[in-house]
Amino acid sequence: MKGGRVVPAWQQRLLQVCLVAVVGAVFLALAMAPFVLPRNMETADTTAMRNELFELHLGIDALDRALSDWQGARASGGTPDESLGLQFDERTQLLAHRIGVVLACPGGMAVLPENAQTLNRGRDRISAYAALLSKAGTDIVATRDRVAELLGPDLLEIDRYLTNAFRRLGQITSNDRWQLTRVIVFAQRLASFLLAVGVLTLIVLWMQHRVLRRAETSLNTVMGDLAEAQRIAHIGNVHRDYESDTVSWSPEFARIYGLDPDGHMTGAEFEALLLPVDAEKVLESERKAFARSAETRAPVRRDLNFRAVRGNGEVIELAVQSELTANADGTPHSMMSTVRDITVEAQARRALRESERSLAAAQRIAHLGSFRHNYNTGRTTWSSELYLVLGCDPAEGPRPLRQIVHREDFEGI
């Protein structure tokens, strides 16, 4: 309720939607994060690959210097120092090994140009050169000259390939950074959205809390006024749910019946409160009302007076107004009743009727009649015995005074 009226359903629905949106967005972000981030960062470790390629480039430079030193010494016409030859052999073997390390990097084939075919060919040839140098024996100088002659074009080809590889890794790194930036921007926007929705939800919750507090206060006031009005009028209400077989009631109904204000009972226990002589009349009226409700597909009103037994065994008389609703198949669904204790009124009416009967008997015995005339309304009523005394027909009703009084006595009367 809001100010004495029911809170619109769309406001309650809006609150539920906001809560579901916040919870759903949070869980969606948490659920998608492990998949979105790896998908944007699933390329090879470009930093490690770049380091390996740089090391390979250094190996190429070292072998190129050893190659130049060897060829320079041979060009001078003398016999090169053995240390130059050993350095040349070692640099050749190290370069073959370094190429193998690059090719063994996880995901390397996916990021290197041409799927690293150039490196594979270079590794095979340089490994073959290293094998020749290790098996040269006494013909080592000629073998080194031959290897030096073949090695120059291979080093140039591998060096050009490394240039392309560095360029490709730069593009991959740039793309990774762009993807990461997109993820960061998405995460920031998602966080902003969640923050905005969270703030909106808090505002809605605060407003709804205020509405509910006011509604609760208003409802408590209305319920208190209703309970007070029922107490003053001695009217209680009771609700029976046939599907759950439960009966609940208001505090005034509990006072009328002498029941626990916060209690409840089954339908059979409720019917047991009826006075046995009136029970069939009450149950028959319910059956007829439910039958009409099933036919009309609408609640049916029933007004009935009957007697019941209070918790202390006292018999009370009640005036009941009920609204009964049946299911489509005719089975009872619910009954809502207002109950008024008319025990004192019924006793007073019975006493009045008994007094009227006693007066009529006394007049009949004494052969006396009586009449009443209301000067405001001009209405006159006769007792039954007066008709007999005057010899008038009761069906004709009371006669005017002029017709029954002798004209000589009328003026005096």
PDB file of N, CA and C in Angstrom, residues 31 34 44 72-73 103 114 121 135 165 169 172 190 204 263 272 280 284 305 318 353:
ATOM      1  N   ALA A  31      31.849 -14.503 -15.267  1.00  0.00           N
ATOM      2  CA  ALA A  31      31.870 -15.731 -16.056  1.00  0.00           C
ATOM      3  C   ALA A  31      32.623 -15.559 -17.373  1.00  0.00           C
ATOM      4  N   PRO A  34      37.300 -15.010 -17.734  1.00  0.00           N
ATOM      5  CA  PRO A  34      38.313 -16.024 -18.042  1.00  0.00           C
ATOM      6  C   PRO A  34      38.369 -16.388 -19.520  1.00  0.00           C
ATOM      7  N   ALA A  44      51.219 -16.145 -29.000  1.00  0.00           N
ATOM      8  CA  ALA A  44      52.419 -16.604 -28.293  1.00  0.00           C
ATOM      9  C   ALA A  44      53.009 -15.470 -27.472  1.00  0.00           C
ATOM     10  N   GLY A  72      89.429 -12.799 -43.850  1.00  0.00           N
ATOM     11  CA  GLY A  72      90.463 -11.777 -43.894  1.00  0.00           C
ATOM     12  C   GLY A  72      91.845 -12.386 -43.713  1.00  0.00           C
ATOM     13  N   ALA A  73      91.927 -13.328 -42.794  1.00  0.00           N
ATOM     14  CA  ALA A  73      93.231 -13.993 -42.572  1.00  0.00           C
ATOM     15  C   ALA A  73      93.621 -14.802 -43.800  1.00  0.00           C
ATOM     16  N   LEU A 103      63.058 -22.163 -32.917  1.00  0.00           N
ATOM     17  CA  LEU A 103      62.009 -23.008 -33.488  1.00  0.00           C
ATOM     18  C   LEU A 103      61.261 -23.808 -32.423  1.00  0.00           C
ATOM     19  N   GLU A 114      56.052 -17.181 -42.743  1.00  0.00           N
ATOM     20  CA  GLU A 114      56.189 -18.400 -43.557  1.00  0.00           C
ATOM     21  C   GLU A 114      56.235 -19.655 -42.704  1.00  0.00           C
ATOM     22  N   ARG A 121      65.130 -24.273 -42.986  1.00  0.00           N
ATOM     23  CA  ARG A 121      66.137 -24.551 -44.006  1.00  0.00           C
ATOM     24  C   ARG A 121      67.517 -24.085 -43.554  1.00  0.00           C
ATOM     25  N   LYS A 135      84.064 -33.024 -38.652  1.00  0.00           N
ATOM     26  CA  LYS A 135      84.622 -34.251 -39.218  1.00  0.00           C
ATOM     27  C   LYS A 135      85.743 -33.980 -40.229  1.00  0.00           C
ATOM     28  N   ALA A 165      60.655 -10.958 -39.358  1.00  0.00           N
ATOM     29  CA  ALA A 165      60.099 -11.522 -38.127  1.00  0.00           C
ATOM     30  C   ALA A 165      59.920 -10.443 -37.063  1.00  0.00           C
ATOM     31  N   LEU A 169      56.429  -9.362 -35.404  1.00  0.00           N
ATOM     32  CA  LEU A 169      56.219  -9.344 -33.953  1.00  0.00           C
ATOM     33  C   LEU A 169      55.779  -7.969 -33.481  1.00  0.00           C
ATOM     34  N   ILE A 172      52.152  -7.803 -34.174  1.00  0.00           N
ATOM     35  CA  ILE A 172      51.425  -8.621 -33.198  1.00  0.00           C
ATOM     36  C   ILE A 172      51.354  -7.908 -31.850  1.00  0.00           C
ATOM     37  N   LEU A 190      31.963  -1.507 -18.500  1.00  0.00           N
ATOM     38  CA  LEU A 190      31.139  -2.450 -17.746  1.00  0.00           C
ATOM     39  C   LEU A 190      31.095  -2.069 -16.272  1.00  0.00           C
ATOM     40  N   VAL A 204      16.434   2.980  -5.936  1.00  0.00           N
ATOM     41  CA  VAL A 204      15.117   2.345  -6.025  1.00  0.00           C
ATOM     42  C   VAL A 204      14.791   1.603  -4.728  1.00  0.00           C
ATOM     43  N   GLY A 263      -4.795 -18.063  16.333  1.00  0.00           N
ATOM     44  CA  GLY A 263      -4.891 -19.479  15.984  1.00  0.00           C
ATOM     45  C   GLY A 263      -5.521 -19.709  14.621  1.00  0.00           C
ATOM     46  N   ALA A 272     -17.527 -28.108  13.384  1.00  0.00           N
ATOM     47  CA  ALA A 272     -17.931 -28.675  14.674  1.00  0.00           C
ATOM     48  C   ALA A 272     -18.412 -27.600  15.644  1.00  0.00           C
ATOM     49  N   GLU A 280     -27.014 -28.641   9.513  1.00  0.00           N
ATOM     50  CA  GLU A 280     -27.447 -29.047   8.170  1.00  0.00           C
ATOM     51  C   GLU A 280     -27.948 -27.844   7.372  1.00  0.00           C
ATOM     52  N   GLU A 284     -26.148 -26.855   3.944  1.00  0.00           N
ATOM     53  CA  GLU A 284     -26.961 -26.881   2.730  1.00  0.00           C
ATOM     54  C   GLU A 284     -26.902 -25.534   2.024  1.00  0.00           C
ATOM     55  N   ASN A 305     -28.745 -16.556   9.387  1.00  0.00           N
ATOM     56  CA  ASN A 305     -28.658 -16.519  10.852  1.00  0.00           C
ATOM     57  C   ASN A 305     -28.641 -17.962  11.366  1.00  0.00           C
ATOM     58  N   LEU A 318     -25.779 -15.904  15.634  1.00  0.00           N
ATOM     59  CA  LEU A 318     -24.954 -15.106  14.743  1.00  0.00           C
ATOM     60  C   LEU A 318     -25.724 -14.718  13.494  1.00  0.00           C
ATOM     61  N   ARG A 353     -41.634 -10.703  21.601  1.00  0.00           N
ATOM     62  CA  ARG A 353     -42.712 -11.527  21.049  1.00  0.00           C
ATOM     63  C   ARG A 353     -43.468 -12.235  22.157  1.00  0.00           C
TER      64      ARG A 353
END
